[in-house]
Coordinates of C-alpha atoms in Angstrom, one line a residue:
X1 CA 90.2 107.5 72.1
X2 CA 88.3 104.3 71.4
X3 CA 88.6 100.9 73.0
X4 CA 89.2 99.2 69.6
X5 CA 92.1 101.6 69.1
X6 CA 93.6 100.6 72.4
X7 CA 93.0 96.9 71.7
X8 CA 94.8 97.2 68.4
X9 CA 97.7 99.1 70.0
X10 CA 98.1 96.4 72.7
X11 CA 97.8 93.6 70.3
X12 CA 100.6 94.9 68.1
X13 CA 102.7 95.5 71.2
X14 CA 102.2 92.0 72.5
X15 CA 102.4 90.2 69.2
X16 CA 105.2 92.2 67.7
X17 CA 103.7 92.3 64.2
X18 CA 100.7 94.0 62.6
X19 CA 99.7 90.8 60.8
X20 CA 99.7 88.7 63.9
X21 CA 97.8 91.4 65.8
X22 CA 95.2 91.5 63.1
X23 CA 94.7 87.7 63.1
X24 CA 94.3 87.8 66.9
X25 CA 91.6 90.5 66.6
X26 CA 89.9 89.0 63.6
X27 CA 90.7 92.2 61.6
X28 CA 92.7 93.1 58.5
X29 CA 96.2 94.5 58.9
X30 CA 95.1 97.8 57.3
X31 CA 92.3 98.1 59.9
X32 CA 94.8 97.6 62.8
X33 CA 97.2 100.1 61.2
X34 CA 94.3 102.6 60.9
X35 CA 93.3 102.2 64.5
X36 CA 96.8 103.0 65.7
X37 CA 97.3 105.9 63.3
X38 CA 94.1 107.5 64.5
X39 CA 95.1 107.0 68.1
X40 CA 98.5 108.6 67.5
X41 CA 96.7 111.6 65.8
X42 CA 94.3 112.0 68.6
X43 CA 97.1 111.9 71.2
X44 CA 99.5 114.0 69.2
X45 CA 102.4 111.6 69.7
X46 CA 104.0 108.6 68.0
X47 CA 103.4 105.4 70.0
X48 CA 105.2 102.8 67.9
X49 CA 108.4 102.6 65.8
X50 CA 107.5 100.7 62.7
X51 CA 110.7 99.0 61.5
X52 CA 111.2 97.1 63.6
X53 CA 108.1 97.3 65.9
X54 CA 109.2 99.0 69.2
X55 CA 107.5 101.2 71.7
X56 CA 108.3 104.9 71.9
X57 CA 108.6 106.5 75.4
X58 CA 105.0 107.7 74.9
X59 CA 103.9 104.2 74.0
X60 CA 105.5 102.7 77.0
X61 CA 103.7 105.2 79.2
X62 CA 100.4 104.3 77.6
X63 CA 100.6 100.5 77.9
X64 CA 99.6 100.1 81.6
X65 CA 96.8 102.6 81.2
X66 CA 95.5 100.9 78.1
X67 CA 95.4 97.5 79.8
X68 CA 93.6 99.0 82.8
X69 CA 91.0 100.7 80.6
X70 CA 90.4 97.5 78.6
X71 CA 90.1 95.4 81.8
X72 CA 87.6 98.0 83.2
X73 CA 85.6 97.8 80.0
X74 CA 85.5 94.0 80.1
X75 CA 84.5 94.2 83.8
X76 CA 81.6 96.5 82.9
X77 CA 80.6 94.2 80.1
X78 CA 80.6 91.2 82.5
X79 CA 78.5 93.1 84.9
X80 CA 75.5 93.3 82.5
X81 CA 76.0 89.9 80.9
X82 CA 73.5 87.3 82.3
X83 CA 72.1 90.0 84.6
X84 CA 69.0 88.5 86.3
X85 CA 68.0 91.2 88.7
X86 CA 67.8 95.0 88.9
X87 CA 69.4 94.8 92.4
X88 CA 72.7 93.1 92.0
X89 CA 74.1 91.2 95.0
X90 CA 76.9 92.9 96.9
X91 CA 80.4 91.7 96.3
X92 CA 81.8 90.8 99.7
X93 CA 85.5 91.4 99.9
X94 CA 87.5 89.8 102.7
X95 CA 90.8 91.4 103.7
X96 CA 93.4 89.7 105.9
X97 CA 95.0 93.1 106.7
X98 CA 96.8 94.6 105.0
X99 CA 96.0 92.4 102.1
X100 CA 98.4 92.8 99.2
X101 CA 99.9 96.0 100.3
X102 CA 99.1 99.1 98.1
X103 CA 97.4 96.9 95.5
X104 CA 94.5 96.3 97.8
X105 CA 93.0 99.8 97.8
X106 CA 94.1 100.3 94.2
X107 CA 92.0 97.2 93.1
X108 CA 89.0 98.2 95.2
X109 CA 89.1 101.7 93.6
X110 CA 89.4 100.3 90.1
X111 CA 86.4 97.9 90.6
X112 CA 84.2 100.7 92.0
X113 CA 85.0 102.7 88.9
X114 CA 84.4 99.8 86.5
X115 CA 81.2 98.6 88.2
X116 CA 79.6 101.4 90.2
X117 CA 76.3 99.6 90.2
X118 CA 77.8 96.6 92.1
X119 CA 77.7 97.2 95.9
X120 CA 80.9 96.3 97.7
X121 CA 81.3 95.3 101.4
X122 CA 84.8 95.0 102.9
X123 CA 85.2 92.7 105.9
X124 CA 88.2 92.1 108.0
X125 CA 89.5 88.5 108.2
X126 CA 91.3 86.9 111.1
X127 CA 94.1 84.5 110.8
X128 CA 91.6 81.7 111.4
X129 CA 89.6 82.8 108.4
X130 CA 92.4 82.3 105.9
X131 CA 90.2 79.9 103.9
X132 CA 87.0 79.4 105.9
X133 CA 85.5 82.8 105.1
X134 CA 85.4 81.7 101.4
X135 CA 84.5 78.0 101.8
X136 CA 81.6 79.0 104.2
X137 CA 80.4 81.6 101.7
X138 CA 80.8 84.6 104.1
X139 CA 82.9 86.5 101.5
X140 CA 83.2 86.2 97.7
X141 CA 86.8 87.2 97.3
X142 CA 89.6 87.4 99.8
X143 CA 93.0 89.1 100.1
X144 CA 95.1 86.6 102.0
X145 CA 98.7 85.5 102.7
X146 CA 100.2 83.1 101.9
X147 CA 98.2 81.5 99.0
X148 CA 95.8 78.9 100.3
X149 CA 96.4 75.3 99.6
X150 CA 92.8 74.2 99.1
X151 CA 91.5 72.6 95.9
X152 CA 88.1 74.3 96.4
X153 CA 89.7 77.7 95.9
X154 CA 91.2 79.5 92.9
X155 CA 94.3 81.6 93.7
X156 CA 95.8 84.6 91.9
X157 CA 99.2 85.6 93.3
X158 CA 99.5 89.4 93.5
X159 CA 102.8 90.1 95.3
X160 CA 106.0 88.2 96.0
X161 CA 108.1 89.7 98.8
X162 CA 111.0 89.2 101.1
X163 CA 110.3 88.4 104.8
X164 CA 110.8 90.6 107.8
X165 CA 110.8 89.9 111.5
X166 CA 108.7 92.0 113.8
X167 CA 110.5 92.6 117.1
X168 CA 110.3 94.9 120.1
X169 CA 112.6 97.9 119.7
X170 CA 114.2 97.0 123.1
X171 CA 115.1 93.4 121.9
X172 CA 118.8 93.0 121.0
X173 CA 117.6 91.8 117.6
X174 CA 115.9 95.1 117.1
X175 CA 119.3 96.8 116.8
X176 CA 120.3 94.6 113.9
X177 CA 120.2 95.8 110.3
X178 CA 119.2 92.3 109.2
X179 CA 119.1 88.7 110.6
X180 CA 119.3 85.2 109.2
X181 CA 117.0 82.2 110.0
X182 CA 119.4 80.8 112.5
X183 CA 118.9 84.0 114.5
X184 CA 115.1 83.7 114.4
X185 CA 114.2 80.2 115.2
X186 CA 114.7 80.3 119.0
X187 CA 112.8 83.6 119.5
X188 CA 109.4 83.4 121.3
X189 CA 106.7 84.0 118.7
X190 CA 103.2 85.4 119.3
X191 CA 100.8 82.4 119.3
X192 CA 98.0 81.8 116.8
X193 CA 94.4 80.5 117.4
X194 CA 93.7 76.9 117.0
X195 CA 91.7 77.5 113.8
X196 CA 94.6 79.0 111.9
X197 CA 95.4 76.6 108.9
X198 CA 98.7 74.8 108.6
X199 CA 99.8 76.8 105.6
X200 CA 99.5 80.0 107.6
X201 CA 101.3 78.8 110.7
X202 CA 104.1 77.4 108.5
X203 CA 104.4 80.8 106.9
X204 CA 104.4 82.8 110.2
X205 CA 106.9 80.5 112.0
X206 CA 109.4 79.9 109.1
X207 CA 108.6 76.2 109.2
X208 CA 110.8 75.6 106.2
X209 CA 113.8 76.1 108.4
X210 CA 112.7 74.3 111.6
X211 CA 113.1 70.6 110.5
X212 CA 109.8 69.7 112.1
X213 CA 110.5 71.4 115.4
X214 CA 107.6 73.5 116.8
X215 CA 108.2 77.2 117.5
X216 CA 108.5 78.6 121.0
X217 CA 105.3 80.7 121.6
X218 CA 104.6 83.4 124.1
X219 CA 101.5 83.7 126.2
X220 CA 99.6 85.9 123.7
X221 CA 97.4 84.6 120.9
X222 CA 96.9 86.9 117.9
X223 CA 93.8 86.8 115.7
X224 CA 94.9 89.7 113.4
X225 CA 98.1 91.6 112.5
X226 CA 96.9 94.4 114.9
X227 CA 97.1 91.8 117.7
X228 CA 100.6 90.8 116.7
X229 CA 101.8 94.5 116.6
X230 CA 100.2 95.1 120.0
X231 CA 101.9 92.1 121.6
X232 CA 105.2 92.7 120.0
X233 CA 105.2 96.4 121.0
X234 CA 104.5 95.3 124.6
X235 CA 107.6 93.1 124.5
X236 CA 105.5 89.9 124.8
X237 CA 106.6 88.1 121.6
X238 CA 107.9 88.2 118.1
X239 CA 106.1 88.2 114.8
X240 CA 106.9 87.8 111.1
X241 CA 105.5 89.5 108.0
X242 CA 106.1 90.4 104.3
X243 CA 108.4 93.3 103.6
X244 CA 105.6 95.6 102.6
X245 CA 104.5 95.7 106.3
X246 CA 107.4 98.0 107.0
X247 CA 105.9 100.6 104.7
X248 CA 102.4 100.2 106.0
X249 CA 102.6 100.0 109.8
X250 CA 104.4 102.5 112.0
X251 CA 103.9 101.4 115.6
X252 CA 105.8 102.7 118.6
X253 CA 108.1 100.1 120.2
X254 CA 108.6 97.8 117.2
X255 CA 111.1 97.3 114.4
X256 CA 110.9 95.4 111.2
X257 CA 114.2 93.5 110.6
X258 CA 114.8 91.8 107.2
X259 CA 115.4 88.0 107.3
X260 CA 117.9 87.8 104.5
X261 CA 117.9 84.0 103.8
X262 CA 114.2 83.4 104.3
X263 CA 112.3 82.3 101.2
X264 CA 110.2 85.1 99.7
X265 CA 106.5 84.7 100.2
X266 CA 103.3 85.7 98.4
X267 CA 100.1 87.5 99.0
X268 CA 97.1 86.4 96.9
X269 CA 93.5 87.0 95.9
X270 CA 91.5 83.8 96.5
X271 CA 88.0 83.0 95.2
X272 CA 85.8 79.9 95.2
X273 CA 86.7 77.8 92.2
X274 CA 83.1 77.2 91.1
X275 CA 81.8 80.7 91.7
X276 CA 79.8 81.6 88.6
X277 CA 79.2 85.4 89.3
X278 CA 80.5 87.7 86.6
X279 CA 81.4 90.3 89.3
X280 CA 83.9 87.8 90.8
X281 CA 85.5 87.2 87.4
X282 CA 85.7 91.0 86.8
X283 CA 87.3 91.5 90.2
X284 CA 89.9 88.8 89.4
X285 CA 90.6 90.3 86.0
X286 CA 91.2 93.8 87.5
X287 CA 93.3 92.4 90.3
X288 CA 95.5 90.5 87.8
X289 CA 95.9 93.5 85.6
X290 CA 96.9 95.9 88.3
X291 CA 99.2 93.4 89.9
X292 CA 101.0 93.1 86.5
X293 CA 101.2 96.8 85.8
X294 CA 102.0 98.0 89.3
X295 CA 104.0 94.9 90.4
X296 CA 107.3 96.5 89.3
X297 CA 106.8 99.4 91.7
X298 CA 106.1 97.0 94.6
X299 CA 109.1 94.9 93.7
X300 CA 111.3 98.1 93.6
X301 CA 109.9 99.1 97.1
X302 CA 110.9 95.7 98.4
X303 CA 114.6 96.1 97.6
X304 CA 116.2 95.7 101.0
X305 CA 119.1 98.0 100.1
X306 CA 116.7 100.9 99.5
X307 CA 114.7 102.9 102.1
X308 CA 110.9 102.3 102.1
X309 CA 109.4 103.8 99.0
X310 CA 106.2 105.9 98.7
X311 CA 104.2 104.5 95.9
X312 CA 101.7 106.5 93.8
X313 CA 99.1 104.0 92.8

């Protein structure tokens, strides 16, 4: 299986015609046809119906893997392009836990495979470091929520999810199957540090429904999601999160309750807009590829009518 065969296969899938795929790849139509025929022979299955162009079940299964393999190859190419040193600088990855749910470890694993020569350090980010860790050059890429509103940063949205309330199990709200924003606004929320940016406080406290009124905050201040969970489990406040948290955190004394009419929110990968490093570009490319290919699984897991799903990423 060759990369040019996979590139021809994806080009035909995305363009819908052999001729347009050939133009896109600067090849002749017979060359593109030959690539796909050899790929089908090697795999022993038909990937495309020819008249009209349509994916077979085997072709549908190959598409996400082909995209990931090409993205990894491009990342590897970027790693050696403009290389000025035999000891590449580490790529510093900031994660405001849990990042972008199951995508976070999947992206890190894919990058390690694509660029094993690039050292990676993973650093935990507090709520106050939503943007400052990047703007102060302490990390190179950051998994955060919601997407930062800062012109110095470039943002790639990775997940879009419903919202949940994090409440003590003993709280009457904890017995509800779901709530609405009118049930949420008067609850005492866990506080945030002064350095938390406005976009994050608006996200946490459902500012879109408060008409400018501030939230009622408890005595605790949380720097991380672990602080929120600790405070809530002790009955000292209420928190809010994305729906994926209900799959990822199992703490005694808390419940995750869907907020049915809250706007869906996003998690994102943020980088400095002017960062020239090819490793950063490669990381963004892999993140976007995996978000596109694995996104449907995450979306299915966020269906409120279904029990939490176990994803195989």
